[in-house]
Structure formats: structure tokens, C-alpha cells
Tab-separated table of N, CA and C in Angstrom:
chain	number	residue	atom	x	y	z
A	16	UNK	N	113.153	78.156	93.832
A	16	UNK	CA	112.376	79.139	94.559
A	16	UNK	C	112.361	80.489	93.837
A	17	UNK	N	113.737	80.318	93.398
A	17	UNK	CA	113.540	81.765	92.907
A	17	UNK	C	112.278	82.164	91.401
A	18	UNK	N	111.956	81.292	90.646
A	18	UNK	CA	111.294	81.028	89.640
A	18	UNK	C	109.846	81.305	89.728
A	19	UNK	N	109.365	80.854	91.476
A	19	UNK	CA	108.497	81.348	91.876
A	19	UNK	C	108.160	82.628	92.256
A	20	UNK	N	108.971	84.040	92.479
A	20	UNK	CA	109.188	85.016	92.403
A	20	UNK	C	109.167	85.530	91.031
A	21	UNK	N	110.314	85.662	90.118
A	21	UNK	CA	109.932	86.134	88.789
A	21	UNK	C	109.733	85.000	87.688
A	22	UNK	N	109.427	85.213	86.416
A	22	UNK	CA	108.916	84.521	85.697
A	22	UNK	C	109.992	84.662	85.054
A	23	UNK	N	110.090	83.223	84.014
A	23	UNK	CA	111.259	83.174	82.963
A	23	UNK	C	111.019	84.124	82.125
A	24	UNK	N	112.585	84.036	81.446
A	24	UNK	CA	112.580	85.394	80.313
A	24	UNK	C	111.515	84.435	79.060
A	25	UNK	N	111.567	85.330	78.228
A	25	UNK	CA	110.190	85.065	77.199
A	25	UNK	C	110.636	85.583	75.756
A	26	UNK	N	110.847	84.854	74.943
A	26	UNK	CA	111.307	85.576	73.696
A	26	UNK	C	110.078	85.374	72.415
A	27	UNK	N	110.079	86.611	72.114
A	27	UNK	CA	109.237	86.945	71.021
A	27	UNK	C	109.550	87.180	69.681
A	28	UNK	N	108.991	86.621	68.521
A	28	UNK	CA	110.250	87.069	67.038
A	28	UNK	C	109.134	86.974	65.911
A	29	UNK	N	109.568	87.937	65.470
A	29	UNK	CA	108.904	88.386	64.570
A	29	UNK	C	109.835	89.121	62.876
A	30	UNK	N	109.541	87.905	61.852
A	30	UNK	CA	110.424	87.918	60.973
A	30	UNK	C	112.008	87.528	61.392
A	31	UNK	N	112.795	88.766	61.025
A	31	UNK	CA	113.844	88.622	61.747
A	31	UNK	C	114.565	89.271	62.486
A	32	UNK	N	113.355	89.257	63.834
A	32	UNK	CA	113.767	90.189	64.777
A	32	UNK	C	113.221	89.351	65.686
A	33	UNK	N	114.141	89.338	66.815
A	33	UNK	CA	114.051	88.233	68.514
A	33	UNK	C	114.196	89.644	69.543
A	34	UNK	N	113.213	89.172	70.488
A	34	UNK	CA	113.491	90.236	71.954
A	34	UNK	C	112.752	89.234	72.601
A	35	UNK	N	114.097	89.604	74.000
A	35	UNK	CA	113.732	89.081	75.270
A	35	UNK	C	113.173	89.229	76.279
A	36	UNK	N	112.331	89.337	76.513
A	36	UNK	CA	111.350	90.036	78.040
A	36	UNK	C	111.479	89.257	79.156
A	37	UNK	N	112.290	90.105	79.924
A	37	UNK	CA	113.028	89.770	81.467
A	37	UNK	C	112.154	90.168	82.671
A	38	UNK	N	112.910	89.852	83.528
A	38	UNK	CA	112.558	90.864	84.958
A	38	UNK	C	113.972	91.018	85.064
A	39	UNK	N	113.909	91.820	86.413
A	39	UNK	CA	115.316	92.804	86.258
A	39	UNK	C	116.225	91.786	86.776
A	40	UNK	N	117.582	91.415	86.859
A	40	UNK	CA	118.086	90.775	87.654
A	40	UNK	C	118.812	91.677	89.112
A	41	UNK	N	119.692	91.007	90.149
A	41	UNK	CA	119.962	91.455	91.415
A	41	UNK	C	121.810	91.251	90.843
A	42	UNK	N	122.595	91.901	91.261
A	42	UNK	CA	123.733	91.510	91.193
A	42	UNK	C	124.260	90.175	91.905
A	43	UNK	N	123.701	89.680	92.565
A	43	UNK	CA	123.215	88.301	92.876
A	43	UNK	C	123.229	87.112	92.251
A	44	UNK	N	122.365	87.630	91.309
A	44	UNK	CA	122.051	86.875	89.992
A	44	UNK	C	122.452	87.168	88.866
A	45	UNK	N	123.261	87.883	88.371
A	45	UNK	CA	123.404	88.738	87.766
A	45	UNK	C	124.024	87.137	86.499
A	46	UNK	N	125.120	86.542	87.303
A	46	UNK	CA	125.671	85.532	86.089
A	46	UNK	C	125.074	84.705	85.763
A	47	UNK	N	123.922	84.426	86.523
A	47	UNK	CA	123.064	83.326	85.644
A	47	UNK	C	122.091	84.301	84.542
A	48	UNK	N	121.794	85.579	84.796
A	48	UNK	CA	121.305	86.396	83.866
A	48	UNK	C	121.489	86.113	82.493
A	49	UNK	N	122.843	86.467	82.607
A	49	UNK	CA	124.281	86.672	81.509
A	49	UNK	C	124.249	85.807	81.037
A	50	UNK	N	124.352	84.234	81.562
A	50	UNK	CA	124.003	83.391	81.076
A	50	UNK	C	123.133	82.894	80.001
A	51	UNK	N	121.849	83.428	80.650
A	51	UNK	CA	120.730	83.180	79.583
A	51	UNK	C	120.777	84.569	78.274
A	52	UNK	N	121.323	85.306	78.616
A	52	UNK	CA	121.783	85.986	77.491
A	52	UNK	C	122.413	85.811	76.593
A	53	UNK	N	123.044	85.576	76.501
A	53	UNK	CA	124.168	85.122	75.856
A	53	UNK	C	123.354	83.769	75.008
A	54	UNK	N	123.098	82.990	75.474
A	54	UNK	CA	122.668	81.493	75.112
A	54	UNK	C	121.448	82.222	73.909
A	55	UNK	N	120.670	83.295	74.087
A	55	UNK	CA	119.698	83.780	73.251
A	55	UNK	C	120.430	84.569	72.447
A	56	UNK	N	121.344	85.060	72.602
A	56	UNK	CA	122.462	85.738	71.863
A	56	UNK	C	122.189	87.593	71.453
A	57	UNK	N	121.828	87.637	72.933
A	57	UNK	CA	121.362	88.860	73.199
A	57	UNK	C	122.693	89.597	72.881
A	58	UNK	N	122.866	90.862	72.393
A	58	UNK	CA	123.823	92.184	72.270
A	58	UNK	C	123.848	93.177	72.917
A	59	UNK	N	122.244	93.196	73.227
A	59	UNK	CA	121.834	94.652	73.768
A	59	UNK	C	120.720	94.595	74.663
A	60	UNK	N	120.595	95.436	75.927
A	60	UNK	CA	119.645	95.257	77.363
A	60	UNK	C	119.106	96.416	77.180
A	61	UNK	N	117.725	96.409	76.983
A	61	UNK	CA	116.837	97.987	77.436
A	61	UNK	C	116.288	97.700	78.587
A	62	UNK	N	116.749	98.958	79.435
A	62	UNK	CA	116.379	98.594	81.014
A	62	UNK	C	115.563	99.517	80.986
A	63	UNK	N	114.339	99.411	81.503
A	63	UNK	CA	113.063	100.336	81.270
A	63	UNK	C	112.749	100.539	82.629
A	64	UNK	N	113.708	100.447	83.764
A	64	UNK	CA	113.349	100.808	85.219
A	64	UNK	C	114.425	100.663	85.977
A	65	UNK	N	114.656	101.110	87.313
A	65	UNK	CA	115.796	101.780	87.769
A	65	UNK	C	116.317	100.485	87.914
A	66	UNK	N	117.781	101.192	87.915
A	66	UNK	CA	118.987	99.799	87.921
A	66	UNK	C	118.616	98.704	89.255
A	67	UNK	N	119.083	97.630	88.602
A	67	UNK	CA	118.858	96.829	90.089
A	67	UNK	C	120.290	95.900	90.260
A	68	UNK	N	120.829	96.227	89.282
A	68	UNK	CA	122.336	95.566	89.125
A	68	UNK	C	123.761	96.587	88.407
A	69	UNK	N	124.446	96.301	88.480
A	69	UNK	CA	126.255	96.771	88.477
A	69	UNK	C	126.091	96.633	86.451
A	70	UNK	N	125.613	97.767	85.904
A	70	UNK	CA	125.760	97.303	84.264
A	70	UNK	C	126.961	97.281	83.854
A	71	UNK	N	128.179	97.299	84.566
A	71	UNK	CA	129.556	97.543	83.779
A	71	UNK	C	129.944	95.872	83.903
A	72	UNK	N	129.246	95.087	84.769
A	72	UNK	CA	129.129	93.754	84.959
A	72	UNK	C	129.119	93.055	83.546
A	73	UNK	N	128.067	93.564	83.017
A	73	UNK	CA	127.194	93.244	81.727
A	73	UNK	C	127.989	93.797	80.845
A	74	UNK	N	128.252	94.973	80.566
A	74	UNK	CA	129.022	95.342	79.443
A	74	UNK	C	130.120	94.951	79.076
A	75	UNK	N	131.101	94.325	79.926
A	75	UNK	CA	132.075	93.438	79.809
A	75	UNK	C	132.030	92.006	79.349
A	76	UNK	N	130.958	91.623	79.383
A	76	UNK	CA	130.690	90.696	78.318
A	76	UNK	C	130.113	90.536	76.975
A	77	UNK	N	130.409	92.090	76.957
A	77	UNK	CA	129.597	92.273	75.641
A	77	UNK	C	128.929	92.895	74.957
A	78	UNK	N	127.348	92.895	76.059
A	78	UNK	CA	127.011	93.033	76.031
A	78	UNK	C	126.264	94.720	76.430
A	79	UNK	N	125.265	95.315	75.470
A	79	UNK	CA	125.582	96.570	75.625
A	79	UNK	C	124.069	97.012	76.537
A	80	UNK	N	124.004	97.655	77.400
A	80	UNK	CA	122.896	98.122	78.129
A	80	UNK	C	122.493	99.707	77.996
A	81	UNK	N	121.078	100.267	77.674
A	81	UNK	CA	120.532	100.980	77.609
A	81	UNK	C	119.606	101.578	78.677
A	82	UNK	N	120.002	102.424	79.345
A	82	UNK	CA	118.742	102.700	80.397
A	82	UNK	C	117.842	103.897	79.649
A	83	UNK	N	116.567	103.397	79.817
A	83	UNK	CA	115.221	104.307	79.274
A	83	UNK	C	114.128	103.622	80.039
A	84	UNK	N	114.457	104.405	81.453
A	84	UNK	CA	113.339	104.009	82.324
A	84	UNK	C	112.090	104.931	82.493
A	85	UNK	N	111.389	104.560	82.219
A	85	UNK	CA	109.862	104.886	82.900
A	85	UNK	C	108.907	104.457	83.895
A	86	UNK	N	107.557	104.738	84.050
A	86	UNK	CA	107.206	104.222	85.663
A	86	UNK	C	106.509	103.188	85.110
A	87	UNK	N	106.337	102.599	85.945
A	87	UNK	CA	105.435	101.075	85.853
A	87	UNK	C	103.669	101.366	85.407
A	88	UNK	N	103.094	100.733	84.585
A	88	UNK	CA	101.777	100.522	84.237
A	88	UNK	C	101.644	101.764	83.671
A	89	UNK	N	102.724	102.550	82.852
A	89	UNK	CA	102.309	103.803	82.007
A	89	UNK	C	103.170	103.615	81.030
A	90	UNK	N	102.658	104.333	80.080
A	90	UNK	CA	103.221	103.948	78.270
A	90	UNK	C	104.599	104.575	78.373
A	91	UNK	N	105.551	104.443	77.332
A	91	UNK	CA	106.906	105.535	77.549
A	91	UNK	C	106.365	107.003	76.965
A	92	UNK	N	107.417	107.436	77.391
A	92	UNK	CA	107.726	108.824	76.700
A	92	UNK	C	107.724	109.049	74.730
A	93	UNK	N	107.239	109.863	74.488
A	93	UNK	CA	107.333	110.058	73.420
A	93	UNK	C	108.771	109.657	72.438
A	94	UNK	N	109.956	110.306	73.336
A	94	UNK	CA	111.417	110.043	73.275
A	94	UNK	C	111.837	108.710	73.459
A	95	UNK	N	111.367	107.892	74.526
A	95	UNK	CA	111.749	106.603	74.429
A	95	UNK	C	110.860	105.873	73.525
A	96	UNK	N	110.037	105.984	72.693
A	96	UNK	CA	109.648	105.476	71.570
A	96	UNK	C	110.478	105.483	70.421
A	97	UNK	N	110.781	106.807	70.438
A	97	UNK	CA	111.564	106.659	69.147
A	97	UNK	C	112.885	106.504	69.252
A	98	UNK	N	113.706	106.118	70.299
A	98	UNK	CA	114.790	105.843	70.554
A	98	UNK	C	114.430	104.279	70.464
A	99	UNK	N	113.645	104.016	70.499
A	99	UNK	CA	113.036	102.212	70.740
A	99	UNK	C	113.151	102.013	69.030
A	100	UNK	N	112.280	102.835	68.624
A	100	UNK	CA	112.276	102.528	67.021
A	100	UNK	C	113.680	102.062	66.035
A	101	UNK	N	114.047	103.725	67.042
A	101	UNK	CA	115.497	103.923	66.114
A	101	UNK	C	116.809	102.544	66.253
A	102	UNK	N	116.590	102.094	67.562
A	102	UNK	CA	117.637	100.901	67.996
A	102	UNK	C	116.903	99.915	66.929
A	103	UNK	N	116.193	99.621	67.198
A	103	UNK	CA	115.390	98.341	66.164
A	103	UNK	C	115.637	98.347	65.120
A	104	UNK	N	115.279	99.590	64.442
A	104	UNK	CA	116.276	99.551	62.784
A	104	UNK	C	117.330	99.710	62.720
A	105	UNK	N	118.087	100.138	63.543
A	105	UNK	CA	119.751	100.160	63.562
A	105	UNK	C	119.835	98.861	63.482
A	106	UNK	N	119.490	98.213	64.441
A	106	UNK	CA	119.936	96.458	65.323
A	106	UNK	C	119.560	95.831	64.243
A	107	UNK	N	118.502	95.361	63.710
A	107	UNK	CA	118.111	94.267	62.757
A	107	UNK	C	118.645	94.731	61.301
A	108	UNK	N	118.953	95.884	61.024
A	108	UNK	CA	119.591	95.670	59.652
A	108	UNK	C	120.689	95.621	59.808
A	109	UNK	N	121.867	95.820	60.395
A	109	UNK	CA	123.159	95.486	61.116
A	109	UNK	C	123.140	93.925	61.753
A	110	UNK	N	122.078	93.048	62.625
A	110	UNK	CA	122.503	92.308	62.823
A	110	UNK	C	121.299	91.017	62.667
A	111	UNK	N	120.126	90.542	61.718
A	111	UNK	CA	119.481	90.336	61.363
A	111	UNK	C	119.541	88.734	61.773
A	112	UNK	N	118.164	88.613	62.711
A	112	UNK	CA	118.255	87.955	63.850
A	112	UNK	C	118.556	87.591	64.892
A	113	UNK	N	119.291	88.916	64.869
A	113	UNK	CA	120.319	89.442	66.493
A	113	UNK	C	119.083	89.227	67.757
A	114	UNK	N	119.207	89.739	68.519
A	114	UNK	CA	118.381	89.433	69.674
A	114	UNK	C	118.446	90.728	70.328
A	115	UNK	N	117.395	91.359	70.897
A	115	UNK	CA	117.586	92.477	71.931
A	115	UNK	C	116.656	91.893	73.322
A	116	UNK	N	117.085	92.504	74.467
A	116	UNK	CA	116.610	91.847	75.576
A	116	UNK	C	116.013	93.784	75.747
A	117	UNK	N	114.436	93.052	76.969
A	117	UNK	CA	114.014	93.942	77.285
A	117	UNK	C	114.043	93.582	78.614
A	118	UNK	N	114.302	94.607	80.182
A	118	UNK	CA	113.380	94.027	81.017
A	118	UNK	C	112.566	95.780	81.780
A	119	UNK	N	112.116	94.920	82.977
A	119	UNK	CA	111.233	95.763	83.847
A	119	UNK	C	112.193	95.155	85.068
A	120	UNK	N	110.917	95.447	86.595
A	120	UNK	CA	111.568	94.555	87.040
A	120	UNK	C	111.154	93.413	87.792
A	121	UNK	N	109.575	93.141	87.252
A	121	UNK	CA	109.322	91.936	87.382
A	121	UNK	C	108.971	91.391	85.950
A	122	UNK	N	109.231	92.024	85.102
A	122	UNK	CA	108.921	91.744	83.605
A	122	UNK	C	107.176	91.764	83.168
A	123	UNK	N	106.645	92.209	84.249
A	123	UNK	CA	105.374	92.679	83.615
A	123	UNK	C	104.633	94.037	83.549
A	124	UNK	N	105.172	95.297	83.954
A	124	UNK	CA	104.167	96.277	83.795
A	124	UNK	C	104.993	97.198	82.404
A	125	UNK	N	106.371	96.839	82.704
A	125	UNK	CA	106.636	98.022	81.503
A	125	UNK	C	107.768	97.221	80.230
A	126	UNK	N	107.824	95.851	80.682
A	126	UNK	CA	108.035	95.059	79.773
A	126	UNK	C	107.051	93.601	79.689
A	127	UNK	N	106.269	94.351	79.312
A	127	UNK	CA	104.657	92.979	79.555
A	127	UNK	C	105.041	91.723	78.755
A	128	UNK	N	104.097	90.715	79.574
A	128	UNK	CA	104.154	89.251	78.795
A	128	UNK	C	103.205	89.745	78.974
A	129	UNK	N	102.276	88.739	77.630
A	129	UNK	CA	101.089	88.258	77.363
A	129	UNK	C	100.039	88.234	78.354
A	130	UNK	N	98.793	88.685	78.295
A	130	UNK	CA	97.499	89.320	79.362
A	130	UNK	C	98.197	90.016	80.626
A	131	UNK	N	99.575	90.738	80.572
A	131	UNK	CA	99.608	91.301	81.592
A	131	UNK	C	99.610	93.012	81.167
A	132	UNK	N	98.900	93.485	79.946
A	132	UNK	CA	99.003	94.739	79.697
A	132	UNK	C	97.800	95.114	80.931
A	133	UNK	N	98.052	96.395	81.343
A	133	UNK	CA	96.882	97.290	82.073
A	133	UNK	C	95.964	98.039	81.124
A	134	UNK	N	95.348	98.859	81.853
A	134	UNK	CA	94.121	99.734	81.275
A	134	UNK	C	95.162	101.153	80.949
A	135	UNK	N	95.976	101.650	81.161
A	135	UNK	CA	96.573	102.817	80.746
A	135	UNK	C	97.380	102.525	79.329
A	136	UNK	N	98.020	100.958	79.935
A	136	UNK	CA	98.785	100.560	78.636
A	136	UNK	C	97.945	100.313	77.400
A	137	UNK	N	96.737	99.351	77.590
A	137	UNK	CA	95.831	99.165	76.425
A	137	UNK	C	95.242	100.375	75.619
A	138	UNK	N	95.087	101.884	76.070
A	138	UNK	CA	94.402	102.980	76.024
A	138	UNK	C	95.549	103.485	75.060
A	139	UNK	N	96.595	103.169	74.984
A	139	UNK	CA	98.375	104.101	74.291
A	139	UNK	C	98.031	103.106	73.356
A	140	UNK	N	98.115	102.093	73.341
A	140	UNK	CA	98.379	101.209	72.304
A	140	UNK	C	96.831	101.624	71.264
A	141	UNK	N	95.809	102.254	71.841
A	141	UNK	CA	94.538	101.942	71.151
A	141	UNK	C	94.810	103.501	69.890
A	142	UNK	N	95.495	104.360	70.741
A	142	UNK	CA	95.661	105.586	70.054
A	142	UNK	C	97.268	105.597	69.431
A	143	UNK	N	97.640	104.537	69.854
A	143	UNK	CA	98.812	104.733	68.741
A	143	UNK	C	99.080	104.529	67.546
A	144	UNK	N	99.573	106.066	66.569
A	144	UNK	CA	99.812	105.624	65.096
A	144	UNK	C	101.010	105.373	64.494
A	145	UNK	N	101.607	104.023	63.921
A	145	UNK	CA	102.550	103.919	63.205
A	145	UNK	C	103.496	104.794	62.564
A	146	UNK	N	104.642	104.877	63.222
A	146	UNK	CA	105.394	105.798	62.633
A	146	UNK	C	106.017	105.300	61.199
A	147	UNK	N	105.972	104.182	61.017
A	147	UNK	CA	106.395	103.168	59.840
A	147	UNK	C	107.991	103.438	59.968
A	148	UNK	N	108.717	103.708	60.905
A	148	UNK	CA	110.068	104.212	61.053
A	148	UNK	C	111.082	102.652	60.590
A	149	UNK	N	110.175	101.619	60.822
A	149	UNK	CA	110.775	100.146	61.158
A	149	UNK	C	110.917	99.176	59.108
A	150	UNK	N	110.705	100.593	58.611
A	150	UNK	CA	111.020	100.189	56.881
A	150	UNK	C	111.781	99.932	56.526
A	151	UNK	N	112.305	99.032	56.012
A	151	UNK	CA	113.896	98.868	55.328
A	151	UNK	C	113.593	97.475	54.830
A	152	UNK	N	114.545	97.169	53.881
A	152	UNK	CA	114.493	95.582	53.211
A	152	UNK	C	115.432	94.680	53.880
A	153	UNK	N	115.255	93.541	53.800
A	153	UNK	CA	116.128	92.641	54.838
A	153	UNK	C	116.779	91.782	53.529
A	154	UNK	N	117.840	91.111	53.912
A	154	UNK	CA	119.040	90.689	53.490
A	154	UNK	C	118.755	90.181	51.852
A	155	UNK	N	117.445	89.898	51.507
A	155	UNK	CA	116.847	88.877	50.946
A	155	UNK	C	116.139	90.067	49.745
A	156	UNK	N	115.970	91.384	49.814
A	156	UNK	CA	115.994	92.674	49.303
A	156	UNK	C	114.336	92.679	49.333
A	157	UNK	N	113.474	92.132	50.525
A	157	UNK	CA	112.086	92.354	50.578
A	157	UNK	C	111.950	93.658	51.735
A	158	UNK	N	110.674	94.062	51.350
A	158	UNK	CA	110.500	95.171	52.455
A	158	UNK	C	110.243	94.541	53.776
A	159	UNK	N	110.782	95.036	55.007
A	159	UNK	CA	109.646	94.709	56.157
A	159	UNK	C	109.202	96.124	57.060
A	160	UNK	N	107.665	95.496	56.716
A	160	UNK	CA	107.030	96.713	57.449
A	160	UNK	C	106.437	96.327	58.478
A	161	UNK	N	106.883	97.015	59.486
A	161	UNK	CA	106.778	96.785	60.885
A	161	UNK	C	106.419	97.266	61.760
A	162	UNK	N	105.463	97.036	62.679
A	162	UNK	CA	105.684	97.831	63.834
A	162	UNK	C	105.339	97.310	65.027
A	163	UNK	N	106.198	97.431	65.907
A	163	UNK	CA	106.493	96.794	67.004
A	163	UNK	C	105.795	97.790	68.629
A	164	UNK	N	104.925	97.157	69.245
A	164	UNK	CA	104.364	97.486	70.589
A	164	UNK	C	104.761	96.909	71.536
């Protein structure tokens, strides 16, 4: 039942970089969360909307959580972009094919799956220019140039 409420997490990868797009969990649920974390071999949670669970839960396994919430069906902040950037190149050249989990808290307005962007979100993405911040060579000494929406 519950599955019918939110949608499974969703992982996306690109080169060698994995993220997970969640919905939020309930402290409830919290260990089957963890669960599927772990199994994707998540490190790190960007929570992009107000808490809906106990994160010291989470951090004790490990795992490290970030809150950079914004409102639903609007782009982030200038600041949480580049704090987004900056984790990404920290994370993948430190842990290259590591996994980062994203959620919202149904996992679609501010951590979208696929055809669920809006008209405010499509409008940011249409005017957004590459900061190319996501440069660096991977293990293998090739460039990857990246940029991640």
C-alpha cells in the first residue's frame, strides 16, 4: 500500500556518478529507507524539504545528511546550487561511483523523476548557464565535463 502513495527511489548515473531520487521517508519508515540506502551504497542524503524524519537516525549509520531545503515546484537558490555543485565534485573525485541520494517529499517537485518537471522548473533550466564547476579528471586521468540539472 504504501508504494501506492510514494514512488520507488530511482537512480540515475551518469559516467561515474549515481544519485538517488527519493521521497522523504516518516520515522516510521525510516529502516526500510536505510535499507535501500545502503544496498545503493548511498553516503550522503540531500534533503531539499523540511525534515520528515529523526536525521541522527541516519547519521549513525553512516550515513551523512544535508538539509538545503527549498519550496516545492521552484528552482533552488543560487547558494544551494553551488553547494550542489561543490558536494558533487568533492563526492565523485573522493569516492568515484559513490552514490548520493536526493529526496523531496514525494520525490517529485524538487527532486523530479522524469516528466514530472513544472513550468517554473523548465523556465530555470532553459536560462541556466553552466558553471563548468563539475571539471576534474577521473581515476583513468580523462576529463569529465559535466553538468548536472
Amino acid at each position: 500500500m504504501d508504494r501506492m502513495k510514494h514512488p520507488a527511489p530511482v537512480e540515475v548515473t551518469y559516467k561515474n556518478m549515481r544519485f538517488l531520487i527519493a521521497h522523504s521517508p516518516t520515522n516510521a519508515t525510516l529502516n526500510k529507507f536505510i535499507e535501500e540506502l545502503k544496498k545503493c551504497g548511498v553516503t550522503t542524503i540531500v534533503r531539499v524539504c523540511e525534515a520528515t524524519y529523526d536525521a541522527t537516525l541516519v547519521e549513525k549509520e553512516g550515513i551523512h545528511v544535508l538539509d538545503w531545503p527549498f519550496g516545492d515546484g521552484v528552482p533552488p537558490s543560487n547558494q544551494i546550487v553551488e553547494d550542489w555543485l561543490s558536494l558533487v565534485k568533492i563526492k565523485f573525485r573522493e569516492e568515484p561511483g559513490g552514490c548520493i541520494a536526493v529526496h523531496s517529499v514525494a520525490g517529485l517537485g524538487r527532486a523530479p523523476r522524469c516528466g514530472a518537471f513544472n513550468s517554473k522548473q523548465l523556465l530555470y533550466l532553459e536560462k541556466y548557464h553552466p558553471k563548468m564547476r563539475l571539471r576534474f579528471k577521473d581515476s583513468n586521468g580523462h576529463r569529465n565535463n559535466c553538468c548536472i540539472q
